[in-house]
mmCIF file of C-alpha atoms and ligand atoms in Angstrom:
data_model
loop_
_atom_site.group_PDB
_atom_site.id
_atom_site.type_symbol
_atom_site.label_atom_id
_atom_site.label_comp_id
_atom_site.label_asym_id
_atom_site.label_seq_id
_atom_site.Cartn_x
_atom_site.Cartn_y
_atom_site.Cartn_z
ATOM 1 C CA MET A 6 -30.296 -44.881 67.477
ATOM 2 C CA GLN A 7 -29.810 -48.479 66.371
ATOM 3 C CA VAL A 8 -32.768 -50.747 65.612
ATOM 4 C CA PHE A 9 -32.412 -54.529 66.030
ATOM 5 C CA TYR A 10 -34.981 -56.978 64.677
ATOM 6 C CA ASP A 11 -33.307 -60.251 65.659
ATOM 7 C CA ARG A 12 -31.762 -61.827 68.710
ATOM 8 C CA ASP A 13 -28.297 -62.557 67.254
ATOM 9 C CA SER A 14 -27.426 -59.042 66.098
ATOM 10 C CA PHE A 15 -28.909 -57.599 69.308
ATOM 11 C CA SER A 16 -26.853 -60.003 71.469
ATOM 12 C CA ARG A 17 -23.663 -58.946 69.672
ATOM 13 C CA TYR A 18 -24.521 -55.300 70.413
ATOM 14 C CA ILE A 19 -25.157 -56.015 74.118
ATOM 15 C CA ASP A 20 -21.992 -58.113 74.442
ATOM 16 C CA SER A 21 -19.870 -55.318 72.980
ATOM 17 C CA GLN A 22 -21.402 -52.807 75.446
ATOM 18 C CA LYS A 23 -20.693 -55.177 78.334
ATOM 19 C CA GLU A 24 -17.077 -55.724 77.136
ATOM 20 C CA ASN A 25 -16.646 -51.947 77.294
ATOM 21 C CA SER A 26 -18.096 -51.921 80.864
ATOM 22 C CA LYS A 27 -21.056 -49.737 79.868
ATOM 23 C CA THR A 28 -24.010 -49.642 82.252
ATOM 24 C CA ILE A 29 -27.335 -50.454 80.600
ATOM 25 C CA GLY A 30 -30.715 -48.905 81.449
ATOM 26 C CA PHE A 31 -33.726 -50.715 80.019
ATOM 27 C CA ALA A 32 -37.457 -50.056 79.685
ATOM 28 C CA PRO A 33 -39.454 -52.815 77.966
ATOM 29 C CA THR A 34 -42.671 -51.868 76.171
ATOM 30 C CA MET A 35 -45.409 -53.286 73.985
ATOM 31 C CA GLY A 36 -45.202 -50.222 71.724
ATOM 32 C CA ALA A 37 -47.836 -47.548 71.008
ATOM 33 C CA LEU A 38 -45.445 -45.256 72.813
ATOM 34 C CA HIS A 39 -46.587 -42.099 74.620
ATOM 35 C CA ALA A 40 -45.099 -39.451 76.890
ATOM 36 C CA GLY A 41 -45.252 -41.846 79.862
ATOM 37 C CA HIS A 42 -42.811 -44.192 78.108
ATOM 38 C CA ILE A 43 -40.547 -41.307 77.142
ATOM 39 C CA SER A 44 -40.336 -40.290 80.832
ATOM 40 C CA LEU A 45 -38.858 -43.744 81.566
ATOM 41 C CA TYR A 46 -36.118 -43.202 78.992
ATOM 42 C CA GLU A 47 -35.469 -39.675 80.226
ATOM 43 C CA LEU A 48 -34.724 -41.040 83.682
ATOM 44 C CA ALA A 49 -32.730 -43.997 82.303
ATOM 45 C CA ARG A 50 -30.608 -41.551 80.270
ATOM 46 C CA LYS A 51 -29.510 -39.761 83.464
ATOM 47 C CA GLU A 52 -28.505 -42.959 85.257
ATOM 48 C CA ASN A 53 -26.854 -45.175 82.598
ATOM 49 C CA ASP A 54 -24.251 -45.147 79.817
ATOM 50 C CA ILE A 55 -26.569 -46.907 77.369
ATOM 51 C CA VAL A 56 -30.385 -46.788 77.165
ATOM 52 C CA VAL A 57 -32.228 -49.707 75.554
ATOM 53 C CA SER A 58 -35.906 -50.038 74.723
ATOM 54 C CA SER A 59 -37.812 -53.042 73.457
ATOM 55 C CA ILE A 60 -41.097 -53.329 71.600
ATOM 56 C CA PHE A 61 -42.855 -56.682 71.733
ATOM 57 C CA VAL A 62 -46.584 -57.342 72.102
ATOM 58 C CA ASN A 63 -46.393 -60.374 74.353
ATOM 59 C CA PRO A 64 -49.143 -62.922 73.569
ATOM 60 C CA THR A 65 -48.753 -64.925 76.809
ATOM 61 C CA GLN A 66 -49.844 -62.050 79.063
ATOM 62 C CA PHE A 67 -53.212 -61.619 77.309
ATOM 63 C CA ASN A 68 -55.964 -63.844 78.662
ATOM 64 C CA ASN A 69 -58.453 -62.372 76.207
ATOM 65 C CA PRO A 70 -57.621 -63.049 72.504
ATOM 66 C CA GLN A 71 -59.672 -60.021 71.359
ATOM 67 C CA ASP A 72 -57.678 -57.752 73.641
ATOM 68 C CA LEU A 73 -54.449 -59.087 72.066
ATOM 69 C CA GLU A 74 -55.818 -58.612 68.561
ATOM 70 C CA LYS A 75 -56.950 -55.042 69.266
ATOM 71 C CA TYR A 76 -53.749 -53.990 71.019
ATOM 72 C CA PRO A 77 -52.444 -50.981 69.022
ATOM 73 C CA ARG A 78 -49.395 -51.713 66.838
ATOM 74 C CA THR A 79 -47.584 -48.600 65.623
ATOM 75 C CA VAL A 80 -43.960 -49.715 65.242
ATOM 76 C CA GLU A 81 -42.825 -47.202 62.577
ATOM 77 C CA ASN A 82 -44.276 -44.349 64.601
ATOM 78 C CA ASP A 83 -42.706 -45.705 67.769
ATOM 79 C CA ILE A 84 -39.242 -45.815 66.175
ATOM 80 C CA GLU A 85 -39.649 -42.163 65.110
ATOM 81 C CA LYS A 86 -40.698 -41.154 68.646
ATOM 82 C CA LEU A 87 -37.725 -42.948 70.157
ATOM 83 C CA LYS A 88 -35.320 -41.326 67.669
ATOM 84 C CA ASN A 89 -36.796 -37.873 68.288
ATOM 85 C CA SER A 90 -36.570 -38.257 72.059
ATOM 86 C CA ASN A 91 -32.770 -38.491 71.837
ATOM 87 C CA PHE A 92 -32.790 -40.587 75.036
ATOM 88 C CA VAL A 93 -32.482 -44.063 73.513
ATOM 89 C CA ASP A 94 -29.382 -45.730 72.014
ATOM 90 C CA ALA A 95 -30.942 -48.981 70.832
ATOM 91 C CA VAL A 96 -34.369 -50.493 70.359
ATOM 92 C CA TYR A 97 -34.896 -54.248 70.205
ATOM 93 C CA ILE A 98 -37.962 -55.401 68.227
ATOM 94 C CA PRO A 99 -37.750 -59.195 68.433
ATOM 95 C CA GLY A 100 -39.874 -61.709 66.587
ATOM 96 C CA THR A 101 -41.873 -64.363 68.440
ATOM 97 C CA GLU A 102 -39.167 -66.961 67.723
ATOM 98 C CA ASP A 103 -36.553 -64.728 69.429
ATOM 99 C CA MET A 104 -38.623 -64.545 72.618
ATOM 100 C CA TYR A 105 -40.194 -68.013 72.581
ATOM 101 C CA PRO A 106 -37.693 -70.329 70.845
ATOM 102 C CA ASP A 107 -39.226 -73.394 72.573
ATOM 103 C CA GLY A 108 -42.859 -72.535 71.829
ATOM 104 C CA MET A 109 -45.337 -70.039 73.197
ATOM 105 C CA ASN A 110 -45.508 -71.263 76.796
ATOM 106 C CA ARG A 111 -45.841 -69.359 80.056
ATOM 107 C CA LYS A 112 -43.560 -70.233 82.929
ATOM 108 C CA HIS A 113 -45.169 -70.479 86.344
ATOM 109 C CA TYR A 114 -43.876 -68.242 89.150
ATOM 110 C CA ASP A 115 -44.477 -67.980 92.863
ATOM 111 C CA PHE A 116 -44.321 -64.284 93.751
ATOM 112 C CA GLY A 117 -45.437 -64.857 97.334
ATOM 113 C CA GLY A 118 -49.145 -64.314 96.717
ATOM 114 C CA ILE A 119 -49.197 -60.804 95.227
ATOM 115 C CA GLU A 120 -49.768 -62.403 91.818
ATOM 116 C CA ASN A 121 -53.226 -63.567 92.958
ATOM 117 C CA GLU A 122 -54.579 -60.146 93.929
ATOM 118 C CA MET A 123 -56.420 -57.640 91.696
ATOM 119 C CA GLU A 124 -55.138 -58.015 88.099
ATOM 120 C CA GLY A 125 -53.997 -61.563 88.915
ATOM 121 C CA ALA A 126 -57.546 -62.495 89.919
ATOM 122 C CA ALA A 127 -59.165 -60.564 87.056
ATOM 123 C CA ARG A 128 -56.770 -61.851 84.370
ATOM 124 C CA PRO A 129 -55.717 -65.456 85.151
ATOM 125 C CA GLY A 130 -52.192 -66.242 83.901
ATOM 126 C CA HIS A 131 -51.430 -62.576 83.187
ATOM 127 C CA PHE A 132 -48.504 -62.244 85.594
ATOM 128 C CA ASP A 133 -46.998 -65.595 84.584
ATOM 129 C CA GLY A 134 -47.002 -64.197 81.019
ATOM 130 C CA VAL A 135 -45.430 -60.918 82.145
ATOM 131 C CA GLY A 136 -42.831 -62.802 84.221
ATOM 132 C CA THR A 137 -41.976 -65.100 81.313
ATOM 133 C CA VAL A 138 -41.361 -62.313 78.808
ATOM 134 C CA VAL A 139 -39.603 -59.957 81.229
ATOM 135 C CA GLU A 140 -37.292 -62.753 82.444
ATOM 136 C CA GLU A 141 -36.364 -63.519 78.823
ATOM 137 C CA LEU A 142 -35.854 -59.829 78.022
ATOM 138 C CA PHE A 143 -33.683 -59.362 81.118
ATOM 139 C CA ARG A 144 -31.552 -62.361 80.067
ATOM 140 C CA GLN A 145 -31.061 -60.908 76.588
ATOM 141 C CA VAL A 146 -30.681 -57.201 77.454
ATOM 142 C CA LYS A 147 -28.600 -57.785 80.641
ATOM 143 C CA PRO A 148 -29.542 -54.397 82.130
ATOM 144 C CA ASP A 149 -28.105 -52.848 85.291
ATOM 145 C CA ASN A 150 -31.259 -50.760 85.796
ATOM 146 C CA ALA A 151 -34.798 -51.366 84.552
ATOM 147 C CA TYR A 152 -37.658 -48.839 84.544
ATOM 148 C CA PHE A 153 -41.387 -49.497 84.903
ATOM 149 C CA GLY A 154 -44.323 -47.091 85.195
ATOM 150 C CA GLU A 155 -46.341 -46.966 88.419
ATOM 151 C CA LYS A 156 -49.576 -47.036 86.403
ATOM 152 C CA ASP A 157 -49.151 -50.805 86.457
ATOM 153 C CA PHE A 158 -48.248 -50.745 90.145
ATOM 154 C CA GLN A 159 -48.930 -54.443 90.705
ATOM 155 C CA GLN A 160 -46.736 -55.298 87.711
ATOM 156 C CA LEU A 161 -43.959 -53.144 89.184
ATOM 157 C CA LYS A 162 -44.162 -55.131 92.466
ATOM 158 C CA ILE A 163 -44.179 -58.404 90.504
ATOM 159 C CA ILE A 164 -41.005 -57.388 88.633
ATOM 160 C CA GLU A 165 -39.321 -56.464 91.936
ATOM 161 C CA ARG A 166 -40.133 -59.985 93.176
ATOM 162 C CA LEU A 167 -39.052 -61.532 89.846
ATOM 163 C CA VAL A 168 -35.484 -60.249 90.195
ATOM 164 C CA GLU A 169 -35.419 -61.506 93.813
ATOM 165 C CA VAL A 170 -36.766 -64.963 92.890
ATOM 166 C CA LEU A 171 -34.312 -65.287 89.980
ATOM 167 C CA ASN A 172 -31.491 -63.655 91.932
ATOM 168 C CA LEU A 173 -30.778 -61.180 89.121
ATOM 169 C CA ASN A 174 -28.529 -58.218 89.775
ATOM 170 C CA ILE A 175 -30.877 -55.620 88.281
ATOM 171 C CA LYS A 176 -32.140 -52.523 90.078
ATOM 172 C CA ILE A 177 -35.850 -51.929 89.449
ATOM 173 C CA HIS A 178 -37.063 -48.315 89.322
ATOM 174 C CA GLY A 179 -40.719 -47.299 89.582
ATOM 175 C CA VAL A 180 -41.563 -44.124 87.674
ATOM 176 C CA LYS A 181 -44.463 -41.797 88.563
ATOM 177 C CA ILE A 182 -47.657 -42.012 86.508
ATOM 178 C CA HIS A 183 -47.675 -39.632 83.557
ATOM 179 C CA ARG A 184 -51.085 -38.008 83.061
ATOM 180 C CA GLU A 185 -52.889 -36.139 80.319
ATOM 181 C CA GLU A 186 -53.918 -32.580 81.158
ATOM 182 C CA SER A 187 -57.338 -33.956 82.182
ATOM 183 C CA GLY A 188 -55.673 -36.278 84.708
ATOM 184 C CA LEU A 189 -56.289 -39.443 82.669
ATOM 185 C CA ALA A 190 -53.319 -41.785 83.166
ATOM 186 C CA MET A 191 -51.366 -42.139 79.922
ATOM 187 C CA SER A 192 -51.777 -45.569 78.394
ATOM 188 C CA SER A 193 -51.314 -47.151 74.982
ATOM 189 C CA ARG A 194 -54.967 -48.150 75.214
ATOM 190 C CA ASN A 195 -56.118 -44.498 75.349
ATOM 191 C CA MET A 196 -55.722 -44.259 71.575
ATOM 192 C CA ARG A 197 -58.728 -46.580 71.252
ATOM 193 C CA LEU A 198 -61.015 -44.121 73.095
ATOM 194 C CA SER A 199 -63.302 -41.744 71.187
ATOM 195 C CA ARG A 200 -63.138 -38.028 72.057
ATOM 196 C CA GLU A 201 -66.219 -38.290 74.273
ATOM 197 C CA GLU A 202 -64.947 -41.422 75.986
ATOM 198 C CA LYS A 203 -61.609 -39.777 76.653
ATOM 199 C CA LYS A 204 -63.312 -36.744 78.163
ATOM 200 C CA ALA A 205 -65.521 -38.909 80.361
ATOM 201 C CA SER A 206 -62.524 -41.006 81.492
ATOM 202 C CA ALA A 207 -61.057 -37.999 83.311
ATOM 203 C CA MET A 208 -63.588 -39.027 85.977
ATOM 204 C CA ILE A 209 -61.275 -41.862 87.049
ATOM 205 C CA TYR A 210 -58.473 -39.593 88.271
ATOM 206 C CA LYS A 211 -60.954 -37.112 89.730
ATOM 207 C CA THR A 212 -62.451 -39.947 91.776
ATOM 208 C CA LEU A 213 -59.034 -41.094 93.009
ATOM 209 C CA ARG A 214 -58.262 -37.576 94.216
ATOM 210 C CA THR A 215 -61.570 -37.444 96.057
ATOM 211 C CA VAL A 216 -60.804 -40.834 97.621
ATOM 212 C CA ASP A 217 -57.491 -39.403 98.835
ATOM 213 C CA ASP A 218 -59.430 -36.586 100.560
ATOM 214 C CA TRP A 219 -61.831 -39.080 102.147
ATOM 215 C CA PHE A 220 -59.124 -41.515 103.275
ATOM 216 C CA ARG A 221 -58.617 -41.612 107.066
ATOM 217 C CA VAL A 222 -61.702 -39.347 107.401
ATOM 218 C CA ILE A 223 -64.459 -41.799 106.512
ATOM 219 C CA SER A 224 -64.436 -45.592 106.662
ATOM 220 C CA ILE A 225 -63.095 -47.653 103.754
ATOM 221 C CA PRO A 226 -66.406 -49.533 103.218
ATOM 222 C CA GLU A 227 -68.167 -46.138 102.987
ATOM 223 C CA ILE A 228 -65.524 -44.881 100.503
ATOM 224 C CA LYS A 229 -66.103 -47.999 98.383
ATOM 225 C CA LYS A 230 -69.831 -47.456 98.412
ATOM 226 C CA ARG A 231 -69.455 -43.829 97.358
ATOM 227 C CA VAL A 232 -67.099 -44.765 94.490
ATOM 228 C CA GLU A 233 -69.561 -47.411 93.306
ATOM 229 C CA ASP A 234 -72.303 -44.745 93.365
ATOM 230 C CA ILE A 235 -70.156 -42.326 91.321
ATOM 231 C CA PHE A 236 -69.728 -44.976 88.615
ATOM 232 C CA ARG A 237 -73.390 -45.893 88.412
ATOM 233 C CA ARG A 238 -73.554 -44.421 84.913
ATOM 234 C CA ASP A 239 -74.207 -45.670 81.410
ATOM 235 C CA ASP A 240 -71.011 -44.690 79.634
ATOM 236 C CA MET A 241 -68.565 -46.647 81.804
ATOM 237 C CA GLU A 242 -68.495 -49.708 83.988
ATOM 238 C CA LEU A 243 -66.551 -49.974 87.241
ATOM 239 C CA GLU A 244 -64.806 -53.369 87.180
ATOM 240 C CA TYR A 245 -63.234 -52.964 90.600
ATOM 241 C CA PHE A 246 -62.238 -50.346 93.115
ATOM 242 C CA LEU A 247 -60.367 -51.208 96.287
ATOM 243 C CA ILE A 248 -57.868 -49.932 98.807
ATOM 244 C CA ALA A 249 -54.901 -52.198 99.480
ATOM 245 C CA ASP A 250 -51.784 -52.374 101.596
ATOM 246 C CA GLU A 251 -48.944 -51.200 99.315
ATOM 247 C CA ASP A 252 -46.638 -54.061 100.330
ATOM 248 C CA THR A 253 -48.923 -57.095 100.340
ATOM 249 C CA LEU A 254 -51.412 -55.676 97.783
ATOM 250 C CA LYS A 255 -54.142 -57.241 99.904
ATOM 251 C CA GLU A 256 -57.423 -55.379 100.022
ATOM 252 C CA THR A 257 -58.211 -53.833 103.380
ATOM 253 C CA ASP A 258 -61.291 -52.485 105.140
ATOM 254 C CA ILE A 259 -59.395 -50.889 107.983
ATOM 255 C CA PHE A 260 -56.185 -48.902 108.054
ATOM 256 C CA SER A 261 -53.347 -48.714 110.544
ATOM 257 C CA ALA A 262 -51.147 -45.657 111.021
ATOM 258 C CA ASP A 263 -47.841 -47.423 110.259
ATOM 259 C CA LYS A 264 -48.734 -48.818 106.827
ATOM 260 C CA ASN A 265 -48.890 -47.395 103.319
ATOM 261 C CA TYR A 266 -52.059 -47.709 101.305
ATOM 262 C CA ARG A 267 -52.994 -47.265 97.680
ATOM 263 C CA ALA A 268 -56.324 -47.062 95.869
ATOM 264 C CA PHE A 269 -56.674 -49.216 92.738
ATOM 265 C CA ILE A 270 -59.352 -48.844 90.097
ATOM 266 C CA VAL A 271 -60.304 -50.537 86.820
ATOM 267 C CA VAL A 272 -62.977 -49.027 84.590
ATOM 268 C CA ASN A 273 -64.254 -50.302 81.256
ATOM 269 C CA VAL A 274 -65.075 -47.511 78.839
ATOM 270 C CA GLY A 275 -66.720 -49.112 75.808
ATOM 271 C CA ASP A 276 -64.423 -52.071 75.179
ATOM 272 C CA VAL A 277 -61.331 -50.298 76.520
ATOM 273 C CA ARG A 278 -60.102 -51.394 79.933
ATOM 274 C CA LEU A 279 -58.490 -48.517 81.857
ATOM 275 C CA ILE A 280 -56.503 -48.961 85.045
ATOM 276 C CA ASP A 281 -55.215 -46.380 87.497
ATOM 277 C CA ASN A 282 -54.042 -46.107 91.092
ATOM 278 C CA MET A 283 -52.997 -43.571 93.683
ATOM 279 C CA HIS A 284 -50.910 -43.599 96.851
ATOM 280 C CA LEU A 285 -53.126 -42.384 99.698
ATOM 281 C CA LYS A 286 -51.814 -39.751 102.070
HETATM 282 O O1 PAF B 309 -46.072 -52.935 80.769
HETATM 283 C C1 PAF B 309 -45.924 -53.448 79.642
HETATM 284 O O2 PAF B 309 -45.941 -52.767 78.607
HETATM 285 C C2 PAF B 309 -45.727 -54.956 79.538
HETATM 286 O O3 PAF B 309 -46.458 -55.622 80.507
HETATM 287 C C3 PAF B 309 -44.241 -55.380 79.566
HETATM 288 C C4 PAF B 309 -43.583 -55.042 80.888
HETATM 289 C C5 PAF B 309 -43.489 -54.687 78.424
HETATM 290 C C6 PAF B 309 -44.127 -56.885 79.367
HETATM 291 O O4 PAF B 309 -44.668 -57.290 78.146
#
């Protein structure tokens, strides 16, 4: 596996792959890699000649400076994990100047409104920051296929819109959420949880499964009320729970038979913000 720390040497690598007509599969990350990330590369390996990863903690998608500061940085470990996986041909670890040569500014995107729902409302500017860095990465990596986890389902939808808006010829693949044995969705942030907090956080997935049982049996407002009751506890704080149309990501109180719905939840455990979601049957 080759490791590139600057834009010029990485661009030469990509250009030589393109000259040899190799297809490129790409999964961008902010590091602190876990089995969920590795599942993206496993899939990319099956569908492409070359698999590329990137590690870059993107400042413009953090609206809270403390969250950015506390984001785990484990680059040496990450490189080892990528090497050991045997799925990845090259990892790009750019510096800030490689990603933001004209200064650390967010672009502004119109994604048709989905950027204002849920995480967009809770974290102003977040999706402009994600769009800015992913657009730049796509321009440098020039992938044929790109892979994103469904844990960040809204982000996945945003990236699908991004390639449409920019008219990029990149196929976006959503990959199923990878979970710990307890059901907790794998996330780089989990490494900041204590043992007790981690154990308690299994509650999030358990609740989503219960919601799936309740869905279409009891009303959505009643489901919301019950979820709020479940999280009336001292060791975690429910930031939001809602059920939304999978296409528009708009919250709904009623369901219709011909649409797909998904439950979305954000829970703060100590100062760790955990997000999860589930397609409802
Ligand atoms: O999902 C992430 O890790 C990040 O939002 C991404 C897509 C790498 C952009 O910084």
